[in-house]
């Protein structure tokens, strides 16, 4: 890599000491369009892309704040999303609507890119997966067969005084036990959060309790948290409600999460239908159609991306758990058997993890949660969640379940239709088993925003930016004419902008100093800024392309911009 000039601190935009030509890489030019930037001149996109610094190679540049994510609070994410037009609370002019969110101009692009990346990776790039797009409202018998009508519920407790409703498995109580004699003086009750916050809240409640009991300052044992599905009636009578601070909670009851609606003119029991709580059932009820109309052979998958609705008792943590969200699901049909599913399950876990890394989730923020025994849904043989370390704790990001033949069998029984598969090679008929990778679009978007959040310092100047992977970044390129009052320069920039816009979502910015424009682009995670300057038009010396994360710049011929960006954004 030929570095023409490093770390040139210039307040003026350019010092041009020679003629640039793109025939070879050796130059006697000094170029810099920003403070402490490295500008490297290349004659082809290929050379420039090959020389792009990896994080290991990077020798100098911004000083990263390694603690930025550890210190990040959810409120900051929510506010950043609103400020930058990524996500807004729904119906905000009417004071919002709990559990619903709207995607703004950048959020809509981000969402589209995330769904496209999933589809490209798991449908277009594989020969064994096809896609469908089913209706949201199915014949209600679907939900009887799938078990959702009887079993898709969460345990709920009500506060008799405040009328607030909580998910019993998200409220945790602990006895307050005196260190000295081991006797219990009462209970504390806190909402699920990260361990540190739960202990902090419980400690504050315990202090109040000891004061009421005139035992202020007494030492207590470490809290032993249990969720409220595990308490007896006798204990519940002593557990304070988080709303009233008095024992006013009911015992847990099941609450079905499906949203009901009525189809047709009649509003009676016969017209009740449901908004789908998952996209998976739309796949199962189309299994026969897909097998009959496509040339799929076991093992094969059917993918679907679409809206799902759950009347969550306590929608929480922004878009992590909302009442309307989108899912990206695949039902992967495999041969039956007690052992056959295991390698398929393993492979789907590995492929899912690889996809999450490919779209930019940091490896160190992901983990696994293997469900066993009671932790498994009744139909599942195995389920592994890929978890993500959100600011509010480590939580499920996606699940990869081995569902056996439960779904196809249930729909076959419910509909009276044969849903088996005929293997032409073995001449056998069987109901396939299923591996189901299931990922929430919105939950992934939250993880991507968290993972991309970065802070650093360049020459003493702090910046915070979103380090989105180019493939999912809402805006891929910002085109910046260096000045806005020199017609040929602006025209050249416009011409480039128009060409780039045919391929990607591109931003035009001609207002303010170049450094400010870079910052504006960094804030919304634009990976590349293309600057058209005087050299571009006067010396036919190409344009500079600045990399958001390293802030390094390459100067390449204008005709090489699209091939270069193709490589950097789309990988080819
Ligand atoms: N078909 C299986 C299924 O729906 P799930 O664990 O209930 O399984 C799968 O949901 C994924 O959907 C979750 O891992 C999560 O990413 C997303 N998800 C579930 N409920 C959600 C909610 N209320 N808000 C946002 N995303 C949700």
Coordinates of C-alpha atoms in Angstrom, one line a residue, residues 150-385:
X150 CA -55.1 -23.5 24.4
X151 CA -51.5 -22.9 25.2
X152 CA -50.1 -19.7 23.8
X153 CA -50.3 -17.8 27.1
X154 CA -48.1 -16.1 29.6
X155 CA -48.7 -16.2 33.4
X156 CA -50.0 -12.9 34.6
X157 CA -50.5 -11.3 38.0
X158 CA -52.7 -8.2 38.7
X159 CA -52.2 -5.6 41.3
X160 CA -55.6 -5.2 42.9
X161 CA -54.8 -1.7 44.0
X162 CA -53.0 0.0 41.1
X163 CA -54.8 -2.3 38.5
X164 CA -51.4 -2.8 36.9
X165 CA -50.7 -6.1 35.2
X166 CA -47.4 -7.9 35.3
X167 CA -45.9 -11.1 33.8
X168 CA -45.5 -13.4 36.7
X169 CA -42.2 -14.8 35.3
X170 CA -40.8 -11.3 35.0
X171 CA -41.4 -10.3 38.6
X172 CA -38.9 -11.7 41.1
X173 CA -39.4 -11.9 44.9
X174 CA -36.9 -12.7 47.6
X175 CA -37.3 -13.2 51.4
X176 CA -35.5 -10.7 53.5
X177 CA -33.6 -12.9 55.9
X178 CA -31.7 -11.6 59.0
X179 CA -28.0 -12.6 59.0
X180 CA -27.9 -13.1 62.7
X181 CA -30.8 -15.4 63.4
X182 CA -32.0 -16.5 60.0
X183 CA -35.5 -15.4 60.4
X184 CA -37.5 -13.9 57.6
X185 CA -38.8 -10.4 58.2
X186 CA -40.7 -10.0 54.9
X187 CA -40.3 -10.0 51.1
X188 CA -39.0 -7.7 48.4
X189 CA -40.3 -7.8 44.8
X190 CA -38.5 -6.4 41.8
X191 CA -39.0 -6.4 38.0
X192 CA -36.6 -8.5 35.9
X193 CA -33.5 -6.5 35.0
X194 CA -29.8 -7.1 34.9
X195 CA -28.5 -8.6 38.2
X196 CA -26.9 -5.4 39.4
X197 CA -30.1 -3.3 39.0
X198 CA -32.3 -6.1 40.6
X199 CA -30.0 -6.2 43.7
X200 CA -29.9 -2.4 43.9
X201 CA -33.7 -2.2 43.9
X202 CA -34.2 -5.1 46.3
X203 CA -31.6 -3.6 48.7
X204 CA -33.5 -0.3 48.7
X205 CA -36.8 -2.1 49.4
X206 CA -35.2 -4.2 52.1
X207 CA -33.9 -1.1 53.9
X208 CA -37.4 0.4 53.9
X209 CA -38.8 -2.9 55.3
X210 CA -36.2 -3.0 58.1
X211 CA -36.9 0.6 59.0
X212 CA -40.7 -0.1 59.2
X213 CA -39.9 -3.1 61.4
X214 CA -37.6 -0.9 63.6
X215 CA -34.6 -3.1 62.6
X216 CA -32.8 -0.4 60.7
X217 CA -29.1 -1.3 60.0
X218 CA -29.6 -5.1 60.6
X219 CA -27.5 -7.2 58.4
X220 CA -29.4 -9.4 55.9
X221 CA -28.4 -12.5 53.9
X222 CA -27.9 -12.4 50.1
X223 CA -31.2 -12.3 48.2
X224 CA -32.6 -15.5 46.8
X225 CA -34.7 -14.5 43.8
X226 CA -37.6 -16.6 42.5
X227 CA -40.1 -15.5 39.9
X228 CA -43.8 -15.2 40.9
X229 CA -44.8 -18.4 39.1
X230 CA -43.0 -20.3 41.9
X231 CA -44.6 -18.9 45.0
X232 CA -47.3 -20.3 47.3
X233 CA -50.5 -18.5 48.1
X234 CA -49.2 -18.0 51.7
X235 CA -46.0 -16.3 50.3
X236 CA -48.0 -14.2 47.8
X237 CA -50.0 -12.7 50.7
X238 CA -46.7 -11.2 52.0
X239 CA -45.1 -10.1 48.7
X240 CA -45.4 -6.4 48.0
X241 CA -46.7 -5.3 44.6
X242 CA -44.1 -3.1 42.8
X243 CA -46.9 -0.5 42.2
X244 CA -48.5 -0.3 45.7
X245 CA -45.7 -1.6 47.9
X246 CA -48.4 -3.6 49.6
X247 CA -49.3 -7.3 49.2
X248 CA -52.0 -6.6 46.6
X249 CA -51.0 -9.1 43.9
X250 CA -53.3 -11.9 42.6
X251 CA -52.0 -15.4 42.1
X252 CA -50.8 -16.0 38.5
X253 CA -53.4 -16.7 35.8
X254 CA -52.9 -17.7 32.2
X255 CA -53.4 -14.9 29.6
X256 CA -53.6 -15.8 26.0
X257 CA -51.4 -13.5 23.9
X258 CA -53.2 -13.7 20.6
X259 CA -55.0 -10.6 19.3
X260 CA -58.6 -11.3 18.3
X261 CA -60.5 -9.7 15.5
X262 CA -63.8 -10.4 13.7
X263 CA -63.9 -11.3 10.1
X264 CA -67.1 -10.3 8.1
X265 CA -70.1 -8.3 9.1
X266 CA -71.1 -10.4 12.2
X267 CA -69.4 -9.7 15.5
X268 CA -70.1 -13.0 17.2
X269 CA -68.2 -16.1 18.2
X270 CA -68.5 -17.5 14.7
X271 CA -66.6 -14.6 13.2
X272 CA -63.6 -14.6 15.6
X273 CA -60.2 -14.8 14.0
X274 CA -56.7 -14.0 15.2
X275 CA -53.7 -12.0 14.1
X276 CA -50.9 -14.5 13.7
X277 CA -48.6 -14.6 16.7
X278 CA -45.8 -16.2 14.6
X279 CA -45.1 -16.6 10.9
X280 CA -44.3 -20.3 11.3
X281 CA -47.9 -21.6 11.0
X282 CA -48.4 -19.9 7.7
X283 CA -45.5 -22.1 6.5
X284 CA -46.9 -25.3 7.8
X285 CA -50.4 -24.8 6.4
X286 CA -48.7 -24.2 3.0
X287 CA -46.4 -27.2 3.2
X288 CA -48.6 -29.3 0.9
X289 CA -48.9 -26.5 -1.7
X290 CA -45.2 -25.9 -1.8
X291 CA -44.3 -29.6 -2.1
X292 CA -46.9 -30.0 -4.8
X293 CA -45.8 -26.9 -6.8
X294 CA -42.0 -26.7 -6.4
X295 CA -39.3 -29.2 -7.1
X296 CA -38.2 -29.3 -3.4
X297 CA -36.7 -32.5 -2.0
X298 CA -36.1 -33.4 1.6
X299 CA -34.1 -31.9 3.2
X300 CA -35.6 -28.5 2.2
X301 CA -36.7 -25.3 3.9
X302 CA -39.6 -22.8 3.5
X303 CA -38.8 -19.3 4.7
X304 CA -41.2 -16.5 5.5
X305 CA -40.7 -12.9 6.7
X306 CA -43.6 -11.0 8.0
X307 CA -45.6 -9.3 10.8
X308 CA -46.5 -11.1 14.0
X309 CA -48.7 -9.8 16.8
X310 CA -48.7 -10.7 20.5
X311 CA -50.7 -9.0 23.2
X312 CA -47.7 -8.9 25.5
X313 CA -48.6 -8.3 29.1
X314 CA -45.6 -6.1 29.7
X315 CA -44.0 -4.9 26.4
X316 CA -40.6 -3.8 27.5
X317 CA -37.2 -2.6 26.5
X318 CA -38.2 -0.7 23.4
X319 CA -38.5 -2.9 20.4
X320 CA -37.0 -5.9 22.2
X321 CA -40.5 -7.0 23.2
X322 CA -43.3 -5.3 21.4
X323 CA -46.9 -6.1 20.5
X324 CA -46.4 -5.8 16.8
X325 CA -43.2 -7.0 15.3
X326 CA -41.7 -8.9 12.4
X327 CA -40.2 -12.4 12.3
X328 CA -37.9 -14.1 9.9
X329 CA -38.5 -17.9 10.1
X330 CA -37.6 -21.0 8.3
X331 CA -39.1 -24.4 8.7
X332 CA -36.5 -26.9 7.5
X333 CA -38.0 -30.3 6.7
X334 CA -35.8 -33.3 7.4
X335 CA -36.1 -37.1 7.5
X336 CA -37.8 -38.4 10.7
X337 CA -36.0 -40.3 13.4
X338 CA -34.7 -40.0 16.9
X339 CA -31.2 -39.1 16.0
X340 CA -31.4 -37.7 12.4
X341 CA -32.3 -34.2 13.5
X342 CA -29.1 -33.6 15.5
X343 CA -26.6 -32.7 12.7
X344 CA -29.2 -30.6 11.0
X345 CA -29.9 -28.7 14.2
X346 CA -26.2 -28.2 14.8
X347 CA -25.7 -26.9 11.2
X348 CA -28.6 -24.4 11.6
X349 CA -27.2 -23.1 14.8
X350 CA -23.8 -22.6 13.1
X351 CA -25.4 -21.0 9.9
X352 CA -27.5 -18.7 12.0
X353 CA -24.6 -17.5 14.1
X354 CA -22.5 -17.0 10.9
X355 CA -25.4 -14.8 9.4
X356 CA -25.6 -12.7 12.6
X357 CA -21.8 -12.1 12.4
X358 CA -22.0 -11.3 8.7
X359 CA -24.6 -8.5 9.3
X360 CA -22.3 -7.0 11.9
X361 CA -23.1 -8.3 15.4
X362 CA -20.0 -8.4 17.5
X363 CA -19.0 -11.9 18.3
X364 CA -18.2 -11.0 22.0
X365 CA -21.8 -9.8 22.5
X366 CA -23.3 -13.1 21.4
X367 CA -23.8 -16.4 23.3
X368 CA -25.9 -19.5 23.5
X369 CA -28.6 -20.7 25.8
X370 CA -29.4 -24.4 25.5
X371 CA -32.9 -25.3 26.7
X372 CA -33.3 -28.6 28.3
X373 CA -36.1 -30.5 30.2
X374 CA -38.7 -28.1 31.6
X375 CA -37.2 -25.2 29.6
X376 CA -38.4 -26.8 26.4
X377 CA -41.8 -26.1 24.7
X378 CA -44.0 -29.2 24.8
X379 CA -43.4 -29.9 21.1
X380 CA -39.6 -29.3 21.0
X381 CA -36.9 -32.0 21.1
X382 CA -34.2 -29.4 21.5
X383 CA -33.9 -25.6 21.4
X384 CA -30.8 -23.4 21.4
X385 CA -31.2 -19.7 21.7

